[in-house]
PDB file of C-alpha atoms in Angstrom:
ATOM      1  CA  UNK A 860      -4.052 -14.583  16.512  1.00 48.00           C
ATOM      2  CA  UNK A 861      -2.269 -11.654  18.395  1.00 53.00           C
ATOM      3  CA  UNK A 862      -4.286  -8.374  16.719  1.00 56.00           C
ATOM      4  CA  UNK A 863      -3.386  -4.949  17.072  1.00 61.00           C
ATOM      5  CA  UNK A 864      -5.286  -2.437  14.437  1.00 75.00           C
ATOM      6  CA  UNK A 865      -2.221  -2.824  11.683  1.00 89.00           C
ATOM      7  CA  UNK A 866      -0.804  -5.991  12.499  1.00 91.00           C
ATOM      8  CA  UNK A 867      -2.103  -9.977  12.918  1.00 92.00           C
ATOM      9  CA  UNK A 868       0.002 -12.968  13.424  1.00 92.00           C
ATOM     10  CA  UNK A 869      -1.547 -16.195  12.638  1.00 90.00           C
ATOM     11  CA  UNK A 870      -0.283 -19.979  12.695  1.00 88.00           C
ATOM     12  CA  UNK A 871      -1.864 -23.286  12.760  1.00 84.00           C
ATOM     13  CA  UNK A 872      -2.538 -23.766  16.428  1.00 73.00           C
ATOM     14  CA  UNK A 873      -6.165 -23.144  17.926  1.00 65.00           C
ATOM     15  CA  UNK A 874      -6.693 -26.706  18.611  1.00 62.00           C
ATOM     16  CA  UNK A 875      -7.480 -27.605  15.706  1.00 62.00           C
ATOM     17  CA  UNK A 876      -6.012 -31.280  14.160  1.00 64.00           C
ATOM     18  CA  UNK A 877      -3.886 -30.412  11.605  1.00 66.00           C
ATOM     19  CA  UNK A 878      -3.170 -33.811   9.150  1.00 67.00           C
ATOM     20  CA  UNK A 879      -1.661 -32.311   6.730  1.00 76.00           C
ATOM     21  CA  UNK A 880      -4.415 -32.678   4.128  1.00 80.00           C
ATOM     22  CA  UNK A 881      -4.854 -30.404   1.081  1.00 83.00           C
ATOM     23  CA  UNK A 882      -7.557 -28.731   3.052  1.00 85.00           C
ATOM     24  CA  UNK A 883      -5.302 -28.433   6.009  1.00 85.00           C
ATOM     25  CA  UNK A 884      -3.334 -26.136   3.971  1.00 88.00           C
ATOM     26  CA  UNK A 885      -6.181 -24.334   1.962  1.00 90.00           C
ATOM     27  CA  UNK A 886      -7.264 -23.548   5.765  1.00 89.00           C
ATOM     28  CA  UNK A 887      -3.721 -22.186   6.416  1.00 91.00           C
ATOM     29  CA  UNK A 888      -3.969 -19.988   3.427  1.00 92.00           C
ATOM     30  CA  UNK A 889      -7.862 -18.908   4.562  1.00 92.00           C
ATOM     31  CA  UNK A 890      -6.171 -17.638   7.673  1.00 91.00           C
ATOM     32  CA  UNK A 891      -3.517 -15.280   5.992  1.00 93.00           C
ATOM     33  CA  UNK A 892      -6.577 -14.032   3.754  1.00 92.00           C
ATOM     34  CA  UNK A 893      -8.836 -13.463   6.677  1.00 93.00           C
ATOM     35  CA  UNK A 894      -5.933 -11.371   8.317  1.00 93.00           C
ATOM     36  CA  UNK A 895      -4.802  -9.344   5.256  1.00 93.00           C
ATOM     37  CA  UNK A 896      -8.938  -8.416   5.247  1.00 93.00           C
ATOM     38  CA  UNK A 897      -8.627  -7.162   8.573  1.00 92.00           C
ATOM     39  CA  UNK A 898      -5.616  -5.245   8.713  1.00 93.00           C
ATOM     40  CA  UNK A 899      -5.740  -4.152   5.080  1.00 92.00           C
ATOM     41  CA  UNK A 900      -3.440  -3.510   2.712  1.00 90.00           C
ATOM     42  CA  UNK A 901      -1.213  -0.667   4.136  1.00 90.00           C
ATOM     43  CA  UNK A 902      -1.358  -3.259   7.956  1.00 93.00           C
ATOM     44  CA  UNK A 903       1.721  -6.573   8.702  1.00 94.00           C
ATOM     45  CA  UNK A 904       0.523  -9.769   8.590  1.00 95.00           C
ATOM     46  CA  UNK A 905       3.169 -12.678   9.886  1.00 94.00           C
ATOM     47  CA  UNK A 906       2.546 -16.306  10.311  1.00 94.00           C
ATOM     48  CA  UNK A 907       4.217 -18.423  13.082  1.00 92.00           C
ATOM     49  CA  UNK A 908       4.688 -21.885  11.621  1.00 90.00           C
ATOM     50  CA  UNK A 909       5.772 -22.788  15.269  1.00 88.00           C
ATOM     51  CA  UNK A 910       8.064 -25.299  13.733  1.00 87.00           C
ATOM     52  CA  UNK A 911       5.189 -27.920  13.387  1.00 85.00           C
ATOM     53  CA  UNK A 912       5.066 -28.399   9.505  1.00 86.00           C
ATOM     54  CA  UNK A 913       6.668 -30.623   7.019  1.00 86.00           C
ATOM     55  CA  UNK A 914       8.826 -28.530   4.718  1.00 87.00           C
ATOM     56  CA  UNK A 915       6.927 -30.222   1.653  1.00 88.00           C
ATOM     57  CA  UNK A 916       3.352 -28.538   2.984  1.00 89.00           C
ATOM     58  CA  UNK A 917       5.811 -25.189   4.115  1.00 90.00           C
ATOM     59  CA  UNK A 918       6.421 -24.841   0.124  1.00 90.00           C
ATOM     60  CA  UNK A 919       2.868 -25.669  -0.578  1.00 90.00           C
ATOM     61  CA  UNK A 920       1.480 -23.623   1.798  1.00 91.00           C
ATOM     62  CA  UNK A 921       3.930 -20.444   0.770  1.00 89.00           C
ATOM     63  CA  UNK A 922       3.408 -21.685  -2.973  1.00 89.00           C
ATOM     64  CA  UNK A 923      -0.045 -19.967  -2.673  1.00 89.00           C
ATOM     65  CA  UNK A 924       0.898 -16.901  -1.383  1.00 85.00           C
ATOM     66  CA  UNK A 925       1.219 -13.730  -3.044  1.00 75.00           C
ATOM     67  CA  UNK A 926       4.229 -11.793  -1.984  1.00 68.00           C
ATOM     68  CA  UNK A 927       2.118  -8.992   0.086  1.00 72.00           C
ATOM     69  CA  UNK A 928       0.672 -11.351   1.528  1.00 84.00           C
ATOM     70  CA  UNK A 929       3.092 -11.891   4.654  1.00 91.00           C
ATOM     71  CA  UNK A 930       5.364  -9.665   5.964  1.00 92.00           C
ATOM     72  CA  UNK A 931       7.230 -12.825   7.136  1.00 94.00           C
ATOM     73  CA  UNK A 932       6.597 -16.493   7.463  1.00 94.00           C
ATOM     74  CA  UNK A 933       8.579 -17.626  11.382  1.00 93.00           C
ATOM     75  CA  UNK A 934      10.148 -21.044  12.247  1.00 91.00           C
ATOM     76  CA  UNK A 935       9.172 -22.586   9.394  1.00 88.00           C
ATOM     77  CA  UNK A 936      11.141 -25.326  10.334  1.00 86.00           C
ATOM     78  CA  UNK A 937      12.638 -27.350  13.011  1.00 84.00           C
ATOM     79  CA  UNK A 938      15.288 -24.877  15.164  1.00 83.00           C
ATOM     80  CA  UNK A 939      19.181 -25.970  13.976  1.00 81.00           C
ATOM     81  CA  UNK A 940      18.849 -27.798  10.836  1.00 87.00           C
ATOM     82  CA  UNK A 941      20.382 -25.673   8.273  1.00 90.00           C
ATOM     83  CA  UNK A 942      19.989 -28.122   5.429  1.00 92.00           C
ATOM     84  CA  UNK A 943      16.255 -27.886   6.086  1.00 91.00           C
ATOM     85  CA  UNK A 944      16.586 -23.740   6.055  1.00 90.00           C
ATOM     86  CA  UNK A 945      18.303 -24.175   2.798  1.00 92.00           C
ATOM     87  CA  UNK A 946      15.778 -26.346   1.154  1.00 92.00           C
ATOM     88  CA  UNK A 947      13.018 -23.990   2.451  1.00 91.00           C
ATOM     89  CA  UNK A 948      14.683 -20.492   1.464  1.00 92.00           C
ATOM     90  CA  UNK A 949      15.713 -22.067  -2.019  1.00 93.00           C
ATOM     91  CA  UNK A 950      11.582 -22.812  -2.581  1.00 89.00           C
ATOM     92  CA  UNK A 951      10.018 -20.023  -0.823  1.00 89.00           C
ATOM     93  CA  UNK A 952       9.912 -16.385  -2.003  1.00 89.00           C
ATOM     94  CA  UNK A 953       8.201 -14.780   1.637  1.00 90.00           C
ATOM     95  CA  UNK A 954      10.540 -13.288   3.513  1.00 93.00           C
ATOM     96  CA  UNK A 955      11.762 -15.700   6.477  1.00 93.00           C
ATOM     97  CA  UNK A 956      11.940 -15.535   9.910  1.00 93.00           C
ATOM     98  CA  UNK A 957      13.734 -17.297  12.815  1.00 90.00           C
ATOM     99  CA  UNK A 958      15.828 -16.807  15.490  1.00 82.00           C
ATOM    100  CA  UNK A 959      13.807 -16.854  18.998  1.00 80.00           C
ATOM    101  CA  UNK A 960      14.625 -20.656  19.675  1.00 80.00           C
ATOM    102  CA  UNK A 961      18.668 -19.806  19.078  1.00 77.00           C
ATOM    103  CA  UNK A 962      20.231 -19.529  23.140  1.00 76.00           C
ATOM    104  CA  UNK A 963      23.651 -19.299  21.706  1.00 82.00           C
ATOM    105  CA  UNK A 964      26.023 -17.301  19.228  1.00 84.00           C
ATOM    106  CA  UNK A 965      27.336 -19.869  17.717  1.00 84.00           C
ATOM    107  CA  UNK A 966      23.974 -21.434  16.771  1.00 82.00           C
ATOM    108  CA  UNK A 967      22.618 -17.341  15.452  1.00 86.00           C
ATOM    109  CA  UNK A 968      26.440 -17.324  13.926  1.00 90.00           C
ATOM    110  CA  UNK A 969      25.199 -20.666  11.935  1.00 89.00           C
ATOM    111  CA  UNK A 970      22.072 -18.811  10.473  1.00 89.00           C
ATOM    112  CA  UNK A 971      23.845 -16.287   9.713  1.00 91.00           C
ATOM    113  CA  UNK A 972      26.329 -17.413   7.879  1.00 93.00           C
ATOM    114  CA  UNK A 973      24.210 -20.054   6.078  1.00 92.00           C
ATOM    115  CA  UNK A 974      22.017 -16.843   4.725  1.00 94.00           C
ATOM    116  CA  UNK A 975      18.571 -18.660   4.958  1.00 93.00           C
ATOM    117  CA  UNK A 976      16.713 -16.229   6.873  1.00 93.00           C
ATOM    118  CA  UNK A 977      15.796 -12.569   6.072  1.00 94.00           C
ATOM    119  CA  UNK A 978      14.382 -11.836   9.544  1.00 93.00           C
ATOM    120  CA  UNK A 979      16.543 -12.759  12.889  1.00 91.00           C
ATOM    121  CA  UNK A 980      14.459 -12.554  16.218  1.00 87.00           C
ATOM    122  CA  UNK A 981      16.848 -13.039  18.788  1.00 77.00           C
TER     123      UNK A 981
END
């Protein structure tokens, strides 16, 4: 986590195994809840996939979040592959992040144009 009073990121690192398990993702979710407790309602809560899940447990894992839940959900997928991005953003209704892993133009110019993200962190 990286707290402040009115904003939390989370993701699924902390050295924990992660297999991918229904209760792998229900622990995912626990995270965001745990978060949205602290900061309350009016606070940002984002989550930093760090590129390291499947986009099938991506859609589950957004599948059981409300839409104030998350400001944004970050690399959600592996950096570059649009038709990934596009299979994500078509399933997911939290706002989508990415950008930070992009050293180029051309590759932000790609993003862009493809209009899967709402968020770009260059």
């Amino acid at each position: 986590m990286y707290p402040s009073p009115k904003a939390i990121k989370v993701g699924p690192g902390g050295g924990q195994a992660f297999a991918g398990t229904p209760a792998d993702v229900e622990g995912l979710v626990e995270r965001v809840r745990q978060a949205r407790a602290k900061v309350g309602p009016d606070g940002a809560v984002m989550f930093d996939a760090h590129s390291c899940l499947p986009p099938p447990l991506v859609k589950q894992f957004a599948s059981y979040l409300k839409s104030d839940d998350l400001l944004f959900l970050e690399e959600a997928w592996v950096p570059g592959n649009i038709d990934v991005m596009r299979k994500v953003r078509a399933s997911v209704s939290v706002p989508l992040a990415t950008g930070e892993r992009d050293r180029t133009i051309w590759e932000v110019r790609e993003i862009l144009e493809a209009q899967v993200i709402d968020i770009l962190q260059p």
